[in-house]
PDB file of C-alpha atoms in Angstrom:
ATOM      1  CA  GLY A  26     146.132 -46.484 124.514  1.00 69.00           C
ATOM      2  CA  ALA A  27     144.423 -43.044 124.798  1.00 88.00           C
ATOM      3  CA  VAL A  28     147.239 -41.012 123.287  1.00 93.00           C
ATOM      4  CA  VAL A  29     146.750 -37.369 122.404  1.00 96.00           C
ATOM      5  CA  SER A  30     149.295 -35.386 120.411  1.00 97.00           C
ATOM      6  CA  GLN A  31     149.761 -31.663 119.882  1.00 98.00           C
ATOM      7  CA  HIS A  32     151.637 -29.792 117.222  1.00 97.00           C
ATOM      8  CA  PRO A  33     153.713 -27.713 117.402  1.00 97.00           C
ATOM      9  CA  SER A  34     155.240 -28.286 120.833  1.00 97.00           C
ATOM     10  CA  TRP A  35     156.379 -24.703 120.949  1.00 96.00           C
ATOM     11  CA  VAL A  36     156.114 -21.658 118.735  1.00 97.00           C
ATOM     12  CA  ILE A  37     157.531 -18.144 118.681  1.00 97.00           C
ATOM     13  CA  CYS A  38     155.743 -15.539 116.611  1.00 96.00           C
ATOM     14  CA  LYS A  39     155.606 -11.790 116.101  1.00 97.00           C
ATOM     15  CA  SER A  40     152.812  -9.698 117.538  1.00 97.00           C
ATOM     16  CA  GLY A  41     149.856  -9.450 115.147  1.00 97.00           C
ATOM     17  CA  THR A  42     150.312 -12.823 113.488  1.00 97.00           C
ATOM     18  CA  SER A  43     148.002 -15.818 113.842  1.00 97.00           C
ATOM     19  CA  VAL A  44     149.077 -19.187 115.205  1.00 98.00           C
ATOM     20  CA  LYS A  45     147.354 -22.533 114.715  1.00 98.00           C
ATOM     21  CA  ILE A  46     147.759 -25.401 117.184  1.00 98.00           C
ATOM     22  CA  GLU A  47     146.626 -28.925 116.299  1.00 97.00           C
ATOM     23  CA  CYS A  48     145.352 -31.540 118.732  1.00 97.00           C
ATOM     24  CA  ARG A  49     144.945 -35.135 117.593  1.00 96.00           C
ATOM     25  CA  SER A  50     143.633 -38.253 119.309  1.00 94.00           C
ATOM     26  CA  LEU A  51     145.856 -40.996 117.906  1.00 94.00           C
ATOM     27  CA  ASP A  52     144.183 -44.220 118.966  1.00 90.00           C
ATOM     28  CA  PHE A  53     140.578 -43.339 119.768  1.00 89.00           C
ATOM     29  CA  GLN A  54     137.773 -41.230 118.417  1.00 90.00           C
ATOM     30  CA  ALA A  55     137.294 -38.083 120.463  1.00 90.00           C
ATOM     31  CA  THR A  56     133.679 -36.996 120.681  1.00 86.00           C
ATOM     32  CA  THR A  57     134.691 -34.057 122.832  1.00 90.00           C
ATOM     33  CA  MET A  58     137.881 -32.041 122.955  1.00 93.00           C
ATOM     34  CA  PHE A  59     138.871 -29.350 125.411  1.00 95.00           C
ATOM     35  CA  TRP A  60     141.344 -26.483 125.260  1.00 97.00           C
ATOM     36  CA  TYR A  61     143.093 -25.246 128.382  1.00 97.00           C
ATOM     37  CA  ARG A  62     145.526 -22.504 129.164  1.00 96.00           C
ATOM     38  CA  GLN A  63     148.064 -22.729 131.968  1.00 95.00           C
ATOM     39  CA  PHE A  64     150.108 -19.905 133.453  1.00 90.00           C
ATOM     40  CA  PRO A  65     153.341 -20.591 135.352  1.00 87.00           C
ATOM     41  CA  LYS A  66     152.773 -22.313 138.679  1.00 84.00           C
ATOM     42  CA  GLN A  67     149.009 -22.233 138.227  1.00 88.00           C
ATOM     43  CA  SER A  68     146.445 -24.895 137.515  1.00 88.00           C
ATOM     44  CA  LEU A  69     144.686 -25.436 134.205  1.00 93.00           C
ATOM     45  CA  MET A  70     142.103 -22.920 133.051  1.00 93.00           C
ATOM     46  CA  LEU A  71     139.454 -24.263 130.686  1.00 94.00           C
ATOM     47  CA  MET A  72     139.025 -22.079 127.629  1.00 96.00           C
ATOM     48  CA  ALA A  73     136.481 -23.970 125.562  1.00 95.00           C
ATOM     49  CA  THR A  74     134.782 -27.280 124.912  1.00 92.00           C
ATOM     50  CA  SER A  75     134.210 -28.584 121.405  1.00 90.00           C
ATOM     51  CA  ASN A  76     132.117 -31.469 120.177  1.00 86.00           C
ATOM     52  CA  GLU A  77     132.781 -32.922 116.756  1.00 82.00           C
ATOM     53  CA  GLY A  78     130.708 -31.155 114.130  1.00 81.00           C
ATOM     54  CA  SER A  79     129.406 -28.501 116.516  1.00 84.00           C
ATOM     55  CA  LYS A  80     130.424 -24.994 117.447  1.00 87.00           C
ATOM     56  CA  ALA A  81     132.707 -24.706 120.437  1.00 91.00           C
ATOM     57  CA  THR A  82     131.375 -23.588 123.813  1.00 92.00           C
ATOM     58  CA  TYR A  83     133.609 -20.933 125.312  1.00 95.00           C
ATOM     59  CA  GLU A  84     134.110 -20.244 129.013  1.00 93.00           C
ATOM     60  CA  GLN A  85     133.156 -16.871 130.402  1.00 93.00           C
ATOM     61  CA  GLY A  86     135.801 -14.263 129.645  1.00 94.00           C
ATOM     62  CA  VAL A  87     137.363 -16.135 126.717  1.00 95.00           C
ATOM     63  CA  GLU A  88     137.116 -14.205 123.454  1.00 95.00           C
ATOM     64  CA  LYS A  89     135.721 -16.504 120.780  1.00 93.00           C
ATOM     65  CA  ASP A  90     136.938 -14.235 117.971  1.00 95.00           C
ATOM     66  CA  LYS A  91     140.415 -14.312 119.438  1.00 96.00           C
ATOM     67  CA  PHE A  92     140.632 -18.050 120.009  1.00 97.00           C
ATOM     68  CA  LEU A  93     139.055 -19.875 117.073  1.00 96.00           C
ATOM     69  CA  ILE A  94     138.346 -23.551 117.629  1.00 94.00           C
ATOM     70  CA  ASN A  95     137.500 -26.068 114.938  1.00 91.00           C
ATOM     71  CA  HIS A  96     136.641 -29.712 115.627  1.00 89.00           C
ATOM     72  CA  ALA A  97     136.059 -30.976 112.121  1.00 83.00           C
ATOM     73  CA  SER A  98     136.691 -34.676 112.703  1.00 90.00           C
ATOM     74  CA  LEU A  99     136.648 -37.211 115.520  1.00 90.00           C
ATOM     75  CA  THR A 100     140.431 -37.148 115.757  1.00 93.00           C
ATOM     76  CA  LEU A 101     141.377 -33.512 115.159  1.00 94.00           C
ATOM     77  CA  SER A 102     140.707 -30.177 116.796  1.00 94.00           C
ATOM     78  CA  THR A 103     142.525 -26.939 116.101  1.00 96.00           C
ATOM     79  CA  LEU A 104     142.969 -23.772 118.121  1.00 97.00           C
ATOM     80  CA  THR A 105     143.902 -20.622 116.217  1.00 97.00           C
ATOM     81  CA  VAL A 106     145.131 -17.645 118.188  1.00 97.00           C
ATOM     82  CA  THR A 107     144.303 -14.714 115.928  1.00 97.00           C
ATOM     83  CA  SER A 108     146.314 -11.499 115.916  1.00 97.00           C
ATOM     84  CA  ALA A 109     148.427 -12.739 118.796  1.00 97.00           C
ATOM     85  CA  HIS A 110     149.833 -10.295 121.333  1.00 96.00           C
ATOM     86  CA  PRO A 111     152.428 -10.766 124.090  1.00 96.00           C
ATOM     87  CA  GLU A 112     149.688 -11.294 126.677  1.00 95.00           C
ATOM     88  CA  ASP A 113     148.590 -14.384 124.730  1.00 96.00           C
ATOM     89  CA  SER A 114     151.930 -16.022 125.538  1.00 96.00           C
ATOM     90  CA  SER A 115     151.137 -19.105 127.579  1.00 96.00           C
ATOM     91  CA  PHE A 116     151.123 -22.899 127.709  1.00 97.00           C
ATOM     92  CA  TYR A 117     148.139 -24.274 125.775  1.00 98.00           C
ATOM     93  CA  ILE A 118     147.000 -27.838 126.439  1.00 98.00           C
ATOM     94  CA  CYS A 119     144.271 -29.837 124.751  1.00 97.00           C
ATOM     95  CA  SER A 120     142.466 -32.885 126.040  1.00 96.00           C
ATOM     96  CA  ALA A 121     140.154 -35.406 124.451  1.00 94.00           C
ATOM     97  CA  SER A 122     137.506 -37.798 125.673  1.00 90.00           C
ATOM     98  CA  ALA A 123     135.672 -40.547 123.873  1.00 84.00           C
ATOM     99  CA  GLY A 124     132.252 -39.688 125.253  1.00 66.00           C
ATOM    100  CA  ARG A 125     130.174 -36.759 126.381  1.00 59.00           C
ATOM    101  CA  TYR A 126     129.439 -37.971 129.914  1.00 58.00           C
ATOM    102  CA  GLN A 127     131.510 -39.349 132.759  1.00 53.00           C
ATOM    103  CA  GLU A 128     134.477 -39.903 130.518  1.00 81.00           C
ATOM    104  CA  THR A 129     138.134 -39.520 131.336  1.00 89.00           C
ATOM    105  CA  GLN A 130     139.961 -36.695 129.600  1.00 93.00           C
ATOM    106  CA  TYR A 131     143.355 -37.558 128.151  1.00 94.00           C
ATOM    107  CA  PHE A 132     145.725 -34.657 127.726  1.00 96.00           C
ATOM    108  CA  GLY A 133     148.170 -33.713 125.030  1.00 97.00           C
ATOM    109  CA  PRO A 134     151.766 -32.695 125.802  1.00 97.00           C
ATOM    110  CA  GLY A 135     151.008 -28.981 125.473  1.00 98.00           C
ATOM    111  CA  THR A 136     152.142 -26.147 123.206  1.00 98.00           C
ATOM    112  CA  ARG A 137     154.189 -23.274 124.525  1.00 97.00           C
ATOM    113  CA  LEU A 138     153.437 -20.020 122.707  1.00 97.00           C
ATOM    114  CA  LEU A 139     155.690 -16.988 122.938  1.00 97.00           C
ATOM    115  CA  VAL A 140     154.541 -13.806 121.220  1.00 97.00           C
ATOM    116  CA  LEU A 141     157.228 -11.173 120.750  1.00 97.00           C
TER     117      LEU A 141
ATOM    118  CA  GLU B  18     129.553 -23.874 142.266  1.00 81.00           C
ATOM    119  CA  ASP B  19     131.774 -26.942 142.154  1.00 84.00           C
ATOM    120  CA  GLN B  20     135.067 -26.472 144.017  1.00 90.00           C
ATOM    121  CA  VAL B  21     138.230 -28.466 144.593  1.00 95.00           C
ATOM    122  CA  THR B  22     140.847 -27.723 147.262  1.00 97.00           C
ATOM    123  CA  GLN B  23     144.130 -29.604 147.406  1.00 97.00           C
ATOM    124  CA  SER B  24     146.519 -29.766 150.331  1.00 97.00           C
ATOM    125  CA  PRO B  25     149.293 -29.354 151.025  1.00 98.00           C
ATOM    126  CA  GLU B  26     150.415 -26.943 148.310  1.00 97.00           C
ATOM    127  CA  ALA B  27     153.871 -28.477 148.388  1.00 97.00           C
ATOM    128  CA  LEU B  28     155.324 -31.573 150.005  1.00 98.00           C
ATOM    129  CA  ARG B  29     158.943 -32.620 150.403  1.00 98.00           C
ATOM    130  CA  LEU B  30     159.651 -36.268 151.200  1.00 98.00           C
ATOM    131  CA  GLN B  31     162.713 -38.365 151.608  1.00 98.00           C
ATOM    132  CA  GLU B  32     162.902 -41.403 149.375  1.00 98.00           C
ATOM    133  CA  GLY B  33     160.931 -44.179 151.041  1.00 97.00           C
ATOM    134  CA  GLU B  34     158.928 -41.807 153.282  1.00 98.00           C
ATOM    135  CA  SER B  35     155.246 -42.565 152.676  1.00 98.00           C
ATOM    136  CA  SER B  36     152.625 -39.818 152.796  1.00 98.00           C
ATOM    137  CA  SER B  37     149.213 -38.711 151.509  1.00 98.00           C
ATOM    138  CA  LEU B  38     147.877 -35.863 149.420  1.00 98.00           C
ATOM    139  CA  ASN B  39     144.396 -34.527 150.088  1.00 98.00           C
ATOM    140  CA  CYS B  40     141.676 -33.361 147.692  1.00 98.00           C
ATOM    141  CA  SER B  41     138.542 -31.886 149.263  1.00 98.00           C
ATOM    142  CA  TYR B  42     135.616 -31.177 146.999  1.00 96.00           C
ATOM    143  CA  THR B  43     132.118 -29.748 146.907  1.00 93.00           C
ATOM    144  CA  VAL B  44     130.017 -30.740 143.938  1.00 88.00           C
ATOM    145  CA  SER B  45     126.339 -31.015 143.136  1.00 83.00           C
ATOM    146  CA  GLY B  46     126.374 -34.748 142.515  1.00 86.00           C
ATOM    147  CA  LEU B  47     129.701 -36.377 141.763  1.00 89.00           C
ATOM    148  CA  ARG B  48     130.033 -38.051 138.396  1.00 88.00           C
ATOM    149  CA  GLY B  49     133.744 -38.695 138.746  1.00 91.00           C
ATOM    150  CA  LEU B  50     136.904 -37.644 140.586  1.00 95.00           C
ATOM    151  CA  PHE B  51     140.160 -37.729 138.651  1.00 96.00           C
ATOM    152  CA  TRP B  52     143.818 -37.720 139.632  1.00 98.00           C
ATOM    153  CA  TYR B  53     146.487 -36.590 137.193  1.00 98.00           C
ATOM    154  CA  ARG B  54     150.242 -36.207 137.406  1.00 98.00           C
ATOM    155  CA  GLN B  55     151.914 -33.292 135.638  1.00 97.00           C
ATOM    156  CA  ASP B  56     155.631 -32.952 135.024  1.00 96.00           C
ATOM    157  CA  PRO B  57     157.089 -29.473 134.330  1.00 94.00           C
ATOM    158  CA  GLY B  58     156.433 -28.329 130.767  1.00 93.00           C
ATOM    159  CA  LYS B  59     154.174 -31.276 129.955  1.00 96.00           C
ATOM    160  CA  GLY B  60     150.482 -32.050 129.817  1.00 96.00           C
ATOM    161  CA  PRO B  61     148.778 -33.895 132.681  1.00 97.00           C
ATOM    162  CA  GLU B  62     149.053 -37.679 132.696  1.00 97.00           C
ATOM    163  CA  PHE B  63     145.960 -39.611 133.732  1.00 95.00           C
ATOM    164  CA  LEU B  64     146.302 -41.704 136.900  1.00 97.00           C
ATOM    165  CA  PHE B  65     142.895 -42.674 138.313  1.00 95.00           C
ATOM    166  CA  THR B  66     139.157 -42.153 138.078  1.00 94.00           C
ATOM    167  CA  LEU B  67     136.972 -42.740 141.152  1.00 96.00           C
ATOM    168  CA  TYR B  68     133.194 -42.740 140.906  1.00 92.00           C
ATOM    169  CA  SER B  69     131.702 -43.526 144.305  1.00 93.00           C
ATOM    170  CA  ALA B  70     132.527 -43.274 148.012  1.00 95.00           C
ATOM    171  CA  GLY B  71     134.494 -46.237 149.270  1.00 96.00           C
ATOM    172  CA  GLU B  72     136.166 -46.882 145.936  1.00 97.00           C
ATOM    173  CA  GLU B  73     139.935 -47.448 145.879  1.00 98.00           C
ATOM    174  CA  LYS B  74     142.378 -47.806 142.993  1.00 97.00           C
ATOM    175  CA  GLU B  75     146.066 -48.636 142.951  1.00 97.00           C
ATOM    176  CA  LYS B  76     148.910 -48.239 140.513  1.00 95.00           C
ATOM    177  CA  GLU B  77     152.452 -49.096 141.533  1.00 95.00           C
ATOM    178  CA  ARG B  78     153.265 -46.919 144.576  1.00 97.00           C
ATOM    179  CA  LEU B  79     150.065 -44.881 144.318  1.00 98.00           C
ATOM    180  CA  LYS B  80     146.677 -45.593 145.849  1.00 98.00           C
ATOM    181  CA  ALA B  81     143.651 -43.328 145.495  1.00 98.00           C
ATOM    182  CA  THR B  82     140.665 -43.447 147.841  1.00 98.00           C
ATOM    183  CA  LEU B  83     137.353 -41.596 147.835  1.00 97.00           C
ATOM    184  CA  THR B  84     134.838 -40.495 150.471  1.00 96.00           C
ATOM    185  CA  LYS B  85     131.783 -38.296 150.068  1.00 93.00           C
ATOM    186  CA  LYS B  86     133.809 -35.148 150.754  1.00 94.00           C
ATOM    187  CA  GLU B  87     137.428 -35.885 149.874  1.00 97.00           C
ATOM    188  CA  SER B  88     139.918 -38.068 148.119  1.00 98.00           C
ATOM    189  CA  PHE B  89     143.384 -39.099 149.192  1.00 98.00           C
ATOM    190  CA  LEU B  90     146.329 -40.042 147.043  1.00 98.00           C
ATOM    191  CA  HIS B  91     148.586 -42.253 149.136  1.00 98.00           C
ATOM    192  CA  ILE B  92     152.199 -42.595 148.051  1.00 98.00           C
ATOM    193  CA  THR B  93     154.016 -45.590 149.493  1.00 98.00           C
ATOM    194  CA  ALA B  94     157.820 -45.601 149.622  1.00 98.00           C
ATOM    195  CA  PRO B  95     158.176 -42.840 147.032  1.00 98.00           C
ATOM    196  CA  LYS B  96     161.123 -42.567 144.685  1.00 98.00           C
ATOM    197  CA  PRO B  97     162.653 -39.398 143.169  1.00 98.00           C
ATOM    198  CA  GLU B  98     160.865 -40.148 139.877  1.00 97.00           C
ATOM    199  CA  ASP B  99     157.545 -39.647 141.679  1.00 98.00           C
ATOM    200  CA  SER B 100     158.376 -35.936 141.927  1.00 98.00           C
ATOM    201  CA  ALA B 101     155.697 -34.003 140.018  1.00 98.00           C
ATOM    202  CA  THR B 102     152.589 -31.881 140.500  1.00 97.00           C
ATOM    203  CA  TYR B 103     149.546 -33.978 141.328  1.00 98.00           C
ATOM    204  CA  LEU B 104     146.227 -32.567 140.173  1.00 97.00           C
ATOM    205  CA  CYS B 105     142.769 -33.518 141.394  1.00 97.00           C
ATOM    206  CA  ALA B 106     139.643 -32.721 139.361  1.00 95.00           C
ATOM    207  CA  VAL B 107     135.916 -33.407 139.659  1.00 93.00           C
ATOM    208  CA  GLN B 108     133.048 -33.800 137.229  1.00 89.00           C
ATOM    209  CA  GLY B 109     129.651 -32.840 138.613  1.00 86.00           C
ATOM    210  CA  TRP B 110     126.180 -33.419 137.307  1.00 79.00           C
ATOM    211  CA  ARG B 111     125.536 -29.657 137.240  1.00 72.00           C
ATOM    212  CA  GLU B 112     127.887 -29.209 134.295  1.00 66.00           C
ATOM    213  CA  TYR B 113     126.770 -30.345 130.880  1.00 62.00           C
ATOM    214  CA  GLY B 114     129.146 -32.758 129.238  1.00 64.00           C
ATOM    215  CA  ASN B 115     132.289 -33.887 131.008  1.00 73.00           C
ATOM    216  CA  LYS B 116     133.883 -30.610 132.011  1.00 85.00           C
ATOM    217  CA  LEU B 117     136.458 -30.883 134.792  1.00 91.00           C
ATOM    218  CA  VAL B 118     136.994 -28.542 137.732  1.00 91.00           C
ATOM    219  CA  PHE B 119     140.624 -28.682 138.811  1.00 94.00           C
ATOM    220  CA  GLY B 120     142.309 -28.023 142.119  1.00 95.00           C
ATOM    221  CA  ALA B 121     145.487 -25.963 142.288  1.00 95.00           C
ATOM    222  CA  GLY B 122     147.641 -29.073 142.660  1.00 96.00           C
ATOM    223  CA  THR B 123     150.201 -30.407 145.135  1.00 97.00           C
ATOM    224  CA  ILE B 124     153.873 -30.132 144.176  1.00 97.00           C
ATOM    225  CA  LEU B 125     155.682 -33.229 145.389  1.00 98.00           C
ATOM    226  CA  ARG B 126     159.480 -33.386 145.693  1.00 98.00           C
ATOM    227  CA  VAL B 127     161.111 -36.656 146.659  1.00 98.00           C
ATOM    228  CA  LYS B 128     164.792 -36.468 147.578  1.00 97.00           C
ATOM    229  CA  SER B 129     167.151 -39.407 147.477  1.00 95.00           C
TER     230      SER B 129
END
């Protein structure tokens, strides 16, 4: 149980285009979903937290107009990287938890984004 | 501010050589301490959640323990397939919701 999927697993795009990444909880309802970014040989950096039906809460320094997050249902959250640039190239990972408090986060397999 | 420090940064073991990874934390009221395993190019895989000092949990060759200031992940007779980065994270009462604060991780290499 507690399986989280991400799609696509990797994407290459041209600078200036937008990229959408989907995160789905397959066998549980995710009240809260999280989006992380990970640079090579570094730990996970939280970008934003989203609760179903609410606006996402972004971490300090993360541009909300750049990284659009939608959590429209209890099983799906999307991250859209708008007008992507080479510096947005990274490994993006989502996680999902069934509750809002003291709940384990289950992670997706990650999406590798390369912006040319 | 909640903080997590993991040591060592990297650990090389021979197959069968038991050892421990350390996770020291400071948090304003611990709601939960989490251990994850991450393989290269993949998302973290959940291992354990510990909630209170004195708690222990086991899974195959892994055993996690918790005190008021640190957690240990003991690896007994490791195998090459145990090679991965092990991440420790805490949830504190200061943070709304169930946000995690991660340590930098310990890279474990087990040689046959």
